[in-house]
Short mmCIF file of N, CA and C and ligand atoms in Angstrom, two decimals:
data_model
loop_
_atom_site.label_atom_id
_atom_site.label_comp_id
_atom_site.label_asym_id
_atom_site.label_seq_id
_atom_site.Cartn_x
_atom_site.Cartn_y
_atom_site.Cartn_z
N MET A 9 38.21 12.38 -5.56
CA MET A 9 37.32 11.92 -4.49
C MET A 9 37.16 10.41 -4.57
N GLU A 10 36.93 9.81 -3.41
CA GLU A 10 36.62 8.38 -3.41
C GLU A 10 35.19 8.18 -3.88
N ASP A 11 34.91 6.97 -4.42
CA ASP A 11 33.57 6.68 -4.95
C ASP A 11 32.48 6.99 -3.94
N LYS A 12 32.72 6.59 -2.70
CA LYS A 12 31.66 6.77 -1.70
C LYS A 12 31.40 8.25 -1.44
N ASP A 13 32.42 9.07 -1.56
CA ASP A 13 32.22 10.52 -1.36
C ASP A 13 31.48 11.13 -2.56
N VAL A 14 31.76 10.60 -3.74
CA VAL A 14 31.03 11.06 -4.94
C VAL A 14 29.55 10.74 -4.78
N ILE A 15 29.25 9.53 -4.32
CA ILE A 15 27.85 9.11 -4.14
C ILE A 15 27.18 9.97 -3.07
N ARG A 16 27.90 10.20 -1.97
CA ARG A 16 27.28 10.98 -0.89
C ARG A 16 26.96 12.40 -1.35
N LEU A 17 27.92 13.04 -2.03
CA LEU A 17 27.68 14.41 -2.49
C LEU A 17 26.59 14.44 -3.57
N SER A 18 26.56 13.40 -4.42
CA SER A 18 25.52 13.33 -5.45
C SER A 18 24.13 13.27 -4.81
N LYS A 19 24.01 12.52 -3.73
CA LYS A 19 22.70 12.41 -3.05
C LYS A 19 22.30 13.75 -2.45
N ARG A 20 23.27 14.46 -1.87
CA ARG A 20 22.94 15.79 -1.32
C ARG A 20 22.52 16.73 -2.45
N MET A 21 23.24 16.67 -3.56
CA MET A 21 22.91 17.55 -4.69
C MET A 21 21.51 17.25 -5.22
N SER A 22 21.19 15.94 -5.35
CA SER A 22 19.84 15.56 -5.82
C SER A 22 18.78 16.07 -4.87
N LYS A 23 19.03 15.91 -3.58
CA LYS A 23 18.04 16.33 -2.59
C LYS A 23 17.70 17.81 -2.77
N HIS A 24 18.73 18.64 -2.95
CA HIS A 24 18.46 20.07 -3.01
C HIS A 24 18.02 20.54 -4.39
N LEU A 25 18.45 19.85 -5.43
CA LEU A 25 18.06 20.27 -6.78
C LEU A 25 16.73 19.66 -7.23
N ARG A 26 16.25 18.63 -6.50
CA ARG A 26 15.00 17.99 -6.90
C ARG A 26 13.87 18.19 -5.89
N HIS A 27 14.24 18.18 -4.61
CA HIS A 27 13.19 18.02 -3.60
C HIS A 27 13.09 19.17 -2.59
N GLN A 28 14.21 19.61 -2.07
CA GLN A 28 14.15 20.55 -0.95
C GLN A 28 15.14 21.70 -1.08
N PRO A 29 15.06 22.48 -2.18
CA PRO A 29 16.00 23.59 -2.34
C PRO A 29 15.92 24.59 -1.18
N GLU A 30 14.72 24.74 -0.63
CA GLU A 30 14.54 25.74 0.43
C GLU A 30 15.35 25.40 1.68
N ARG A 31 15.67 24.12 1.85
CA ARG A 31 16.46 23.74 3.04
C ARG A 31 17.83 24.40 3.03
N LEU A 32 18.34 24.72 1.84
CA LEU A 32 19.64 25.41 1.74
C LEU A 32 19.44 26.89 1.45
N GLY A 33 18.18 27.33 1.42
CA GLY A 33 17.92 28.73 1.06
C GLY A 33 18.09 28.98 -0.42
N LEU A 34 17.88 27.93 -1.23
CA LEU A 34 18.00 28.08 -2.68
C LEU A 34 16.62 28.23 -3.30
N THR A 35 16.56 28.96 -4.42
CA THR A 35 15.32 29.02 -5.19
C THR A 35 15.65 28.58 -6.61
N LEU A 36 14.98 27.52 -7.05
CA LEU A 36 15.18 27.08 -8.43
C LEU A 36 14.36 27.98 -9.35
N ASP A 37 14.86 28.22 -10.56
CA ASP A 37 14.02 28.97 -11.50
C ASP A 37 12.98 28.02 -12.10
N ALA A 38 12.16 28.54 -13.00
CA ALA A 38 11.03 27.76 -13.50
C ALA A 38 11.46 26.45 -14.14
N ALA A 39 12.67 26.43 -14.70
CA ALA A 39 13.15 25.22 -15.38
C ALA A 39 14.10 24.40 -14.50
N GLY A 40 14.18 24.76 -13.23
CA GLY A 40 14.97 23.96 -12.29
C GLY A 40 16.42 24.37 -12.14
N TRP A 41 16.82 25.49 -12.76
CA TRP A 41 18.22 25.91 -12.70
C TRP A 41 18.50 26.76 -11.46
N VAL A 42 19.74 26.68 -10.97
CA VAL A 42 20.19 27.55 -9.90
C VAL A 42 21.62 27.99 -10.21
N ASP A 43 21.95 29.19 -9.78
CA ASP A 43 23.29 29.73 -10.02
C ASP A 43 24.35 28.81 -9.39
N LEU A 44 25.36 28.44 -10.19
CA LEU A 44 26.34 27.46 -9.72
C LEU A 44 27.17 27.97 -8.54
N ASP A 45 27.59 29.24 -8.60
CA ASP A 45 28.39 29.79 -7.48
C ASP A 45 27.58 29.73 -6.18
N GLU A 46 26.33 30.13 -6.27
CA GLU A 46 25.47 30.15 -5.08
C GLU A 46 25.27 28.72 -4.56
N PHE A 47 25.06 27.79 -5.49
CA PHE A 47 24.84 26.39 -5.11
C PHE A 47 26.05 25.83 -4.37
N VAL A 48 27.24 26.06 -4.94
CA VAL A 48 28.48 25.56 -4.33
C VAL A 48 28.66 26.16 -2.93
N ARG A 49 28.40 27.45 -2.84
CA ARG A 49 28.57 28.15 -1.56
C ARG A 49 27.60 27.61 -0.51
N LYS A 50 26.35 27.48 -0.89
CA LYS A 50 25.34 27.06 0.09
C LYS A 50 25.47 25.57 0.44
N LEU A 51 26.02 24.80 -0.48
CA LEU A 51 26.27 23.39 -0.21
C LEU A 51 27.50 23.23 0.71
N GLY A 52 28.33 24.27 0.78
CA GLY A 52 29.52 24.22 1.61
C GLY A 52 30.59 23.31 1.03
N THR A 53 30.69 23.28 -0.30
CA THR A 53 31.69 22.43 -0.93
C THR A 53 32.51 23.28 -1.92
N THR A 54 33.15 22.65 -2.89
CA THR A 54 33.96 23.42 -3.84
C THR A 54 33.46 23.18 -5.27
N HIS A 55 33.80 24.10 -6.15
CA HIS A 55 33.47 23.92 -7.57
C HIS A 55 34.05 22.62 -8.10
N GLU A 56 35.28 22.31 -7.69
CA GLU A 56 35.94 21.10 -8.20
C GLU A 56 35.13 19.86 -7.83
N GLN A 57 34.69 19.82 -6.57
CA GLN A 57 33.95 18.63 -6.13
C GLN A 57 32.61 18.51 -6.86
N VAL A 58 31.92 19.63 -7.02
CA VAL A 58 30.63 19.58 -7.71
C VAL A 58 30.84 19.15 -9.17
N ARG A 59 31.87 19.70 -9.80
CA ARG A 59 32.13 19.32 -11.20
C ARG A 59 32.52 17.86 -11.32
N GLU A 60 33.25 17.36 -10.33
CA GLU A 60 33.64 15.95 -10.35
C GLU A 60 32.40 15.05 -10.24
N VAL A 61 31.47 15.41 -9.37
CA VAL A 61 30.25 14.62 -9.24
C VAL A 61 29.45 14.66 -10.55
N VAL A 62 29.34 15.83 -11.14
CA VAL A 62 28.58 15.95 -12.39
C VAL A 62 29.22 15.08 -13.48
N ALA A 63 30.54 15.10 -13.54
CA ALA A 63 31.25 14.35 -14.58
C ALA A 63 31.22 12.85 -14.33
N ARG A 64 31.35 12.44 -13.06
CA ARG A 64 31.49 11.00 -12.77
C ARG A 64 30.17 10.33 -12.44
N ASN A 65 29.10 11.09 -12.34
CA ASN A 65 27.83 10.52 -11.90
C ASN A 65 27.40 9.36 -12.79
N ASP A 66 27.07 8.22 -12.14
CA ASP A 66 26.76 7.00 -12.91
C ASP A 66 25.58 7.21 -13.86
N LYS A 67 24.67 8.10 -13.51
CA LYS A 67 23.47 8.26 -14.32
C LYS A 67 23.37 9.64 -14.96
N GLN A 68 24.46 10.40 -14.90
CA GLN A 68 24.45 11.76 -15.49
C GLN A 68 23.22 12.52 -15.02
N ARG A 69 23.09 12.64 -13.69
CA ARG A 69 21.89 13.24 -13.12
C ARG A 69 21.84 14.75 -13.22
N PHE A 70 22.97 15.42 -13.53
CA PHE A 70 23.01 16.88 -13.47
C PHE A 70 23.57 17.47 -14.75
N THR A 71 23.14 18.70 -15.05
CA THR A 71 23.74 19.45 -16.15
C THR A 71 24.24 20.79 -15.62
N ILE A 72 25.46 21.16 -16.02
CA ILE A 72 25.98 22.50 -15.77
C ILE A 72 26.01 23.23 -17.11
N ALA A 73 25.43 24.42 -17.17
CA ALA A 73 25.46 25.21 -18.41
C ALA A 73 25.30 26.68 -18.05
N ASP A 74 26.07 27.53 -18.71
CA ASP A 74 25.95 28.98 -18.53
C ASP A 74 26.02 29.39 -17.06
N GLY A 75 26.93 28.79 -16.31
CA GLY A 75 27.11 29.17 -14.90
C GLY A 75 25.97 28.74 -13.99
N ARG A 76 25.16 27.81 -14.48
CA ARG A 76 24.05 27.32 -13.65
C ARG A 76 24.08 25.79 -13.62
N ILE A 77 23.33 25.22 -12.67
CA ILE A 77 23.24 23.76 -12.57
C ILE A 77 21.79 23.36 -12.36
N ARG A 78 21.40 22.19 -12.89
CA ARG A 78 20.08 21.63 -12.56
C ARG A 78 20.14 20.11 -12.58
N ALA A 79 19.13 19.48 -11.94
CA ALA A 79 18.97 18.04 -12.04
C ALA A 79 18.26 17.74 -13.35
N ASN A 80 18.67 16.66 -14.00
CA ASN A 80 18.09 16.33 -15.31
C ASN A 80 16.69 15.74 -15.22
N GLN A 81 16.35 15.16 -14.09
CA GLN A 81 15.01 14.56 -13.91
C GLN A 81 14.83 14.22 -12.44
N GLY A 82 13.64 13.74 -12.12
CA GLY A 82 13.41 13.21 -10.78
C GLY A 82 12.86 14.20 -9.77
N HIS A 83 12.48 15.38 -10.21
CA HIS A 83 12.01 16.41 -9.28
C HIS A 83 10.69 16.04 -8.61
N THR A 84 10.55 16.49 -7.36
CA THR A 84 9.22 16.52 -6.75
C THR A 84 8.74 17.97 -6.63
N VAL A 85 9.64 18.95 -6.63
CA VAL A 85 9.20 20.35 -6.64
C VAL A 85 8.73 20.70 -8.06
N ALA A 86 7.88 21.74 -8.14
CA ALA A 86 7.31 22.11 -9.43
C ALA A 86 8.37 22.73 -10.34
N VAL A 87 8.71 22.05 -11.42
CA VAL A 87 9.59 22.64 -12.44
C VAL A 87 9.05 22.24 -13.80
N ASP A 88 9.33 23.09 -14.78
CA ASP A 88 9.01 22.73 -16.15
C ASP A 88 10.34 22.64 -16.87
N LEU A 89 10.80 21.40 -17.12
CA LEU A 89 12.13 21.21 -17.70
C LEU A 89 12.19 21.66 -19.15
N ASP A 90 11.01 21.94 -19.72
CA ASP A 90 10.96 22.47 -21.08
C ASP A 90 11.54 21.49 -22.10
N LEU A 91 11.27 20.22 -21.90
CA LEU A 91 11.77 19.22 -22.84
C LEU A 91 10.76 19.07 -23.98
N PRO A 92 11.26 18.92 -25.21
CA PRO A 92 10.34 18.77 -26.33
C PRO A 92 9.63 17.41 -26.30
N VAL A 93 8.43 17.39 -26.86
CA VAL A 93 7.72 16.12 -27.03
C VAL A 93 8.38 15.39 -28.20
N VAL A 94 8.72 14.12 -28.00
CA VAL A 94 9.39 13.36 -29.07
C VAL A 94 8.74 11.99 -29.23
N GLU A 95 8.97 11.39 -30.38
CA GLU A 95 8.44 10.05 -30.62
C GLU A 95 9.27 9.04 -29.83
N PRO A 96 8.60 8.18 -29.06
CA PRO A 96 9.36 7.21 -28.27
C PRO A 96 9.77 6.01 -29.10
N PRO A 97 10.72 5.21 -28.61
CA PRO A 97 10.93 3.90 -29.23
C PRO A 97 9.65 3.08 -29.05
N PRO A 98 9.44 2.04 -29.87
CA PRO A 98 8.16 1.33 -29.83
C PRO A 98 7.85 0.64 -28.51
N VAL A 99 8.89 0.27 -27.79
CA VAL A 99 8.70 -0.37 -26.49
C VAL A 99 9.57 0.31 -25.46
N LEU A 100 9.00 0.58 -24.30
CA LEU A 100 9.78 1.09 -23.16
C LEU A 100 9.52 0.17 -21.97
N TYR A 101 10.33 0.33 -20.92
CA TYR A 101 10.24 -0.58 -19.78
C TYR A 101 10.11 0.20 -18.48
N HIS A 102 9.48 -0.45 -17.51
CA HIS A 102 9.36 0.16 -16.17
C HIS A 102 9.71 -0.91 -15.14
N GLY A 103 10.64 -0.58 -14.26
CA GLY A 103 11.05 -1.51 -13.21
C GLY A 103 10.31 -1.20 -11.93
N THR A 104 9.68 -2.24 -11.36
CA THR A 104 8.97 -2.05 -10.11
C THR A 104 9.09 -3.33 -9.29
N VAL A 105 8.21 -3.52 -8.31
CA VAL A 105 8.22 -4.75 -7.50
C VAL A 105 6.81 -5.33 -7.45
N ALA A 106 6.72 -6.62 -7.13
CA ALA A 106 5.46 -7.37 -7.24
C ALA A 106 4.33 -6.76 -6.42
N LYS A 107 4.65 -6.22 -5.25
CA LYS A 107 3.55 -5.75 -4.38
C LYS A 107 2.77 -4.58 -5.00
N PHE A 108 3.37 -3.87 -5.96
CA PHE A 108 2.66 -2.75 -6.59
C PHE A 108 1.82 -3.19 -7.79
N LEU A 109 2.04 -4.45 -8.25
CA LEU A 109 1.41 -4.86 -9.51
C LEU A 109 -0.11 -4.80 -9.53
N PRO A 110 -0.79 -5.30 -8.48
CA PRO A 110 -2.26 -5.23 -8.54
C PRO A 110 -2.77 -3.81 -8.79
N ASP A 111 -2.21 -2.84 -8.04
CA ASP A 111 -2.63 -1.45 -8.23
C ASP A 111 -2.24 -0.94 -9.62
N ILE A 112 -1.03 -1.26 -10.04
CA ILE A 112 -0.56 -0.76 -11.34
C ILE A 112 -1.42 -1.33 -12.47
N MET A 113 -1.76 -2.63 -12.39
CA MET A 113 -2.55 -3.24 -13.46
C MET A 113 -3.99 -2.73 -13.44
N ARG A 114 -4.44 -2.24 -12.30
CA ARG A 114 -5.80 -1.71 -12.22
C ARG A 114 -5.86 -0.25 -12.69
N GLU A 115 -4.93 0.57 -12.19
CA GLU A 115 -5.04 2.02 -12.47
C GLU A 115 -3.93 2.55 -13.37
N GLY A 116 -3.01 1.68 -13.78
CA GLY A 116 -1.91 2.12 -14.63
C GLY A 116 -0.75 2.67 -13.82
N LEU A 117 0.30 3.09 -14.50
CA LEU A 117 1.45 3.71 -13.83
C LEU A 117 1.12 5.17 -13.59
N ARG A 118 1.32 5.59 -12.37
CA ARG A 118 1.11 7.00 -12.00
C ARG A 118 2.43 7.58 -11.51
N PRO A 119 2.59 8.90 -11.61
CA PRO A 119 3.89 9.50 -11.24
C PRO A 119 4.16 9.48 -9.74
N MET A 120 3.17 9.15 -8.93
CA MET A 120 3.31 9.14 -7.48
C MET A 120 3.83 10.52 -7.04
N SER A 121 4.94 10.59 -6.29
CA SER A 121 5.35 11.91 -5.80
C SER A 121 6.15 12.71 -6.84
N ARG A 122 6.54 12.08 -7.94
CA ARG A 122 7.34 12.81 -8.93
C ARG A 122 6.44 13.47 -9.98
N HIS A 123 7.09 14.16 -10.93
CA HIS A 123 6.33 14.84 -11.97
C HIS A 123 5.78 13.91 -13.00
N ASP A 124 6.56 12.87 -13.31
CA ASP A 124 6.24 12.01 -14.43
C ASP A 124 6.49 10.57 -14.04
N VAL A 125 5.91 9.68 -14.81
CA VAL A 125 6.29 8.28 -14.74
C VAL A 125 7.64 8.15 -15.43
N HIS A 126 8.56 7.42 -14.79
CA HIS A 126 9.90 7.23 -15.38
C HIS A 126 9.96 5.88 -16.10
N LEU A 127 10.32 5.93 -17.37
CA LEU A 127 10.43 4.70 -18.17
C LEU A 127 11.85 4.57 -18.70
N SER A 128 12.25 3.33 -18.95
CA SER A 128 13.63 3.06 -19.39
C SER A 128 13.63 2.50 -20.80
N ALA A 129 14.70 2.80 -21.53
CA ALA A 129 14.82 2.30 -22.90
C ALA A 129 15.27 0.85 -22.92
N THR A 130 15.88 0.37 -21.85
CA THR A 130 16.38 -1.01 -21.85
C THR A 130 15.87 -1.77 -20.63
N VAL A 131 15.80 -3.09 -20.80
CA VAL A 131 15.39 -3.97 -19.70
C VAL A 131 16.39 -3.85 -18.55
N ASP A 132 17.66 -3.80 -18.89
CA ASP A 132 18.72 -3.71 -17.86
C ASP A 132 18.48 -2.53 -16.91
N THR A 133 18.19 -1.38 -17.50
CA THR A 133 17.96 -0.19 -16.67
C THR A 133 16.72 -0.38 -15.81
N ALA A 134 15.66 -0.94 -16.38
CA ALA A 134 14.44 -1.15 -15.61
C ALA A 134 14.69 -2.12 -14.46
N VAL A 135 15.50 -3.13 -14.69
CA VAL A 135 15.84 -4.08 -13.62
C VAL A 135 16.55 -3.32 -12.50
N ARG A 136 17.45 -2.44 -12.87
CA ARG A 136 18.18 -1.66 -11.85
C ARG A 136 17.22 -0.76 -11.06
N VAL A 137 16.29 -0.12 -11.76
CA VAL A 137 15.34 0.77 -11.07
C VAL A 137 14.47 -0.05 -10.10
N GLY A 138 13.97 -1.20 -10.57
CA GLY A 138 13.12 -2.04 -9.73
C GLY A 138 13.88 -2.59 -8.52
N SER A 139 15.17 -2.89 -8.72
CA SER A 139 15.98 -3.49 -7.65
C SER A 139 16.15 -2.58 -6.45
N ARG A 140 15.91 -1.27 -6.62
CA ARG A 140 16.01 -0.36 -5.47
C ARG A 140 14.98 -0.73 -4.41
N ARG A 141 13.91 -1.43 -4.81
CA ARG A 141 12.82 -1.72 -3.87
C ARG A 141 12.70 -3.18 -3.51
N GLY A 142 13.52 -4.05 -4.09
CA GLY A 142 13.43 -5.48 -3.81
C GLY A 142 13.64 -6.26 -5.08
N LYS A 143 13.00 -7.45 -5.14
CA LYS A 143 13.15 -8.28 -6.34
C LYS A 143 12.44 -7.58 -7.50
N PRO A 144 13.19 -7.26 -8.56
CA PRO A 144 12.59 -6.44 -9.61
C PRO A 144 11.59 -7.17 -10.48
N VAL A 145 10.55 -6.47 -10.87
CA VAL A 145 9.59 -6.94 -11.87
C VAL A 145 9.62 -5.90 -12.98
N VAL A 146 9.74 -6.38 -14.22
CA VAL A 146 9.83 -5.43 -15.34
C VAL A 146 8.53 -5.45 -16.14
N LEU A 147 7.98 -4.28 -16.36
CA LEU A 147 6.78 -4.13 -17.18
C LEU A 147 7.18 -3.58 -18.56
N GLU A 148 6.51 -4.10 -19.57
CA GLU A 148 6.73 -3.62 -20.92
C GLU A 148 5.63 -2.62 -21.25
N VAL A 149 6.02 -1.49 -21.78
CA VAL A 149 5.07 -0.44 -22.12
C VAL A 149 4.95 -0.38 -23.65
N ASP A 150 3.73 -0.50 -24.15
CA ASP A 150 3.49 -0.41 -25.59
C ASP A 150 3.48 1.07 -25.99
N SER A 151 4.69 1.64 -26.03
CA SER A 151 4.79 3.09 -26.27
C SER A 151 4.41 3.45 -27.70
N ALA A 152 4.54 2.50 -28.63
CA ALA A 152 4.12 2.78 -30.01
C ALA A 152 2.62 3.08 -30.05
N SER A 153 1.82 2.24 -29.37
CA SER A 153 0.36 2.46 -29.36
C SER A 153 0.01 3.72 -28.57
N MET A 154 0.71 3.92 -27.46
CA MET A 154 0.45 5.15 -26.68
C MET A 154 0.67 6.38 -27.53
N HIS A 155 1.80 6.37 -28.22
CA HIS A 155 2.15 7.50 -29.09
C HIS A 155 1.08 7.68 -30.17
N ALA A 156 0.68 6.56 -30.79
CA ALA A 156 -0.34 6.62 -31.85
C ALA A 156 -1.66 7.16 -31.29
N ASP A 157 -1.92 6.89 -30.00
CA ASP A 157 -3.16 7.35 -29.38
C ASP A 157 -3.06 8.77 -28.82
N GLY A 158 -1.92 9.42 -29.03
CA GLY A 158 -1.81 10.83 -28.65
C GLY A 158 -1.15 11.11 -27.30
N HIS A 159 -0.64 10.07 -26.62
CA HIS A 159 0.08 10.33 -25.37
C HIS A 159 1.43 10.96 -25.67
N GLU A 160 1.84 11.91 -24.83
CA GLU A 160 3.10 12.61 -25.07
C GLU A 160 4.25 11.97 -24.31
N PHE A 161 5.40 11.89 -24.96
CA PHE A 161 6.63 11.40 -24.35
C PHE A 161 7.71 12.47 -24.44
N ARG A 162 8.50 12.53 -23.39
CA ARG A 162 9.69 13.39 -23.39
C ARG A 162 10.86 12.55 -22.92
N VAL A 163 12.08 12.98 -23.25
CA VAL A 163 13.26 12.24 -22.78
C VAL A 163 14.19 13.24 -22.11
N SER A 164 14.65 12.90 -20.91
CA SER A 164 15.53 13.81 -20.17
C SER A 164 16.93 13.77 -20.77
N ALA A 165 17.76 14.73 -20.36
CA ALA A 165 19.12 14.83 -20.90
C ALA A 165 19.92 13.56 -20.63
N ASN A 166 19.54 12.82 -19.59
CA ASN A 166 20.27 11.57 -19.30
C ASN A 166 19.49 10.32 -19.72
N GLY A 167 18.57 10.48 -20.69
CA GLY A 167 17.98 9.31 -21.32
C GLY A 167 16.86 8.63 -20.57
N VAL A 168 16.27 9.31 -19.58
CA VAL A 168 15.10 8.76 -18.90
C VAL A 168 13.86 9.20 -19.67
N TRP A 169 12.99 8.24 -20.02
CA TRP A 169 11.76 8.57 -20.75
C TRP A 169 10.67 8.93 -19.76
N LEU A 170 9.94 10.00 -20.07
CA LEU A 170 8.96 10.56 -19.14
C LEU A 170 7.58 10.60 -19.80
N ALA A 171 6.57 10.18 -19.05
CA ALA A 171 5.18 10.26 -19.52
C ALA A 171 4.32 10.66 -18.33
N ALA A 172 3.19 11.29 -18.60
CA ALA A 172 2.32 11.74 -17.51
C ALA A 172 1.71 10.55 -16.77
N SER A 173 1.41 9.50 -17.50
CA SER A 173 0.85 8.29 -16.91
C SER A 173 0.92 7.21 -17.97
N VAL A 174 0.69 5.96 -17.56
CA VAL A 174 0.57 4.86 -18.52
C VAL A 174 -0.67 4.05 -18.16
N PRO A 175 -1.76 4.18 -18.92
CA PRO A 175 -2.96 3.39 -18.64
C PRO A 175 -2.66 1.89 -18.74
N PRO A 176 -3.43 1.09 -17.98
CA PRO A 176 -3.12 -0.33 -17.90
C PRO A 176 -3.16 -1.09 -19.22
N ARG A 177 -3.97 -0.61 -20.16
CA ARG A 177 -4.06 -1.37 -21.41
C ARG A 177 -2.74 -1.39 -22.20
N TYR A 178 -1.82 -0.49 -21.88
CA TYR A 178 -0.52 -0.48 -22.59
C TYR A 178 0.56 -1.26 -21.84
N LEU A 179 0.18 -1.92 -20.76
CA LEU A 179 1.18 -2.57 -19.90
C LEU A 179 1.07 -4.09 -19.96
N ARG A 180 2.22 -4.75 -19.93
CA ARG A 180 2.21 -6.19 -19.66
C ARG A 180 3.54 -6.57 -19.04
N GLU A 181 3.52 -7.69 -18.34
CA GLU A 181 4.76 -8.12 -17.70
C GLU A 181 5.73 -8.60 -18.75
N HIS A 182 6.98 -8.24 -18.57
CA HIS A 182 8.02 -8.61 -19.54
C HIS A 182 8.37 -10.08 -19.36
C1 HQG B 7 5.20 2.62 -8.36
C2 HQG B 7 15.63 6.72 -9.80
C3 HQG B 7 1.15 1.67 -7.03
C4 HQG B 7 6.34 2.59 -9.34
C5 HQG B 7 15.38 5.59 -10.77
C6 HQG B 7 7.52 2.86 -8.41
C7 HQG B 7 14.33 6.15 -11.70
C8 HQG B 7 2.73 2.54 -8.43
C9 HQG B 7 6.93 3.76 -7.35
C10 HQG B 7 13.69 7.25 -10.91
C11 HQG B 7 1.73 2.99 -9.32
C12 HQG B 7 7.32 5.22 -7.53
C13 HQG B 7 12.24 6.98 -10.66
C14 HQG B 7 0.38 2.71 -8.98
C15 HQG B 7 3.63 3.55 -10.12
N1 HQG B 7 0.15 2.05 -7.83
N2 HQG B 7 2.45 1.89 -7.29
N3 HQG B 7 -0.64 3.09 -9.76
N4 HQG B 7 2.32 3.61 -10.35
N5 HQG B 7 3.90 2.91 -8.97
O1 HQG B 7 10.90 6.41 -7.09
O2 HQG B 7 10.21 4.77 -11.36
O3 HQG B 7 18.49 7.57 -8.82
O4 HQG B 7 8.88 7.78 -7.80
O5 HQG B 7 6.43 1.33 -9.97
O6 HQG B 7 16.55 5.19 -11.44
O7 HQG B 7 10.92 3.79 -9.09
O8 HQG B 7 16.63 9.14 -8.37
O9 HQG B 7 9.74 6.05 -9.33
O10 HQG B 7 7.99 1.68 -7.81
O11 HQG B 7 14.82 6.68 -12.90
O12 HQG B 7 18.08 9.42 -10.41
O13 HQG B 7 5.53 3.66 -7.46
O14 HQG B 7 14.39 7.31 -9.66
O15 HQG B 7 16.53 7.62 -10.32
O16 HQG B 7 8.68 5.36 -7.19
O17 HQG B 7 12.10 5.72 -10.02
P1 HQG B 7 9.59 6.50 -7.80
P2 HQG B 7 10.72 4.97 -9.98
P3 HQG B 7 17.49 8.50 -9.42
#
């Protein structure tokens, strides 16, 4: 497949595996999995194309296992990915844009429409995430203190760090 076709199919797959499975008549199980044969059929594509997207995806957004597929993170539908709580690296990063800063510094990072706040292990990744919305601003998260204070962290299969929220006292501009 050409790159642009991989991206287009990846976006369709994300849409149905994260946000609107019902639009294709799919039902995700509690952990976000759906039968791969059914998914391929309802998407109107082929196993080869779906496997190519999973393998070539720039961010490893999907996992195929035991004849099923799921998105690794980013859901807005209710799923419990069943990820273990783990100790985070001492510092994590969040990419955003300047117009959100006043609210973020007042009330902290909130998951907005997603399940969790998404944090990055590297500044580079946070810059990329922030750039989706304009000129990126990177926030540093004092994850060591959060962890010490009892906040839970999880990490998705593709290395995205997840937290329920980040109170403002743990945030500063990078
Ligand atoms: C902001 C992409 C006001 C937050 C990326 C962000 C990521 C607040 C936006 C993944 C706020 C939410 C997630 C507050 C947070 N007040 N604004 N209190 N708290 N915000 O898209 O982190 O390509 O839900 O800064 O790579 O941008 O989909 O989150 O700008 O990993 O795989 O509210 O999406 O991955 O936006 O991105 P999002 P995000 P995929």
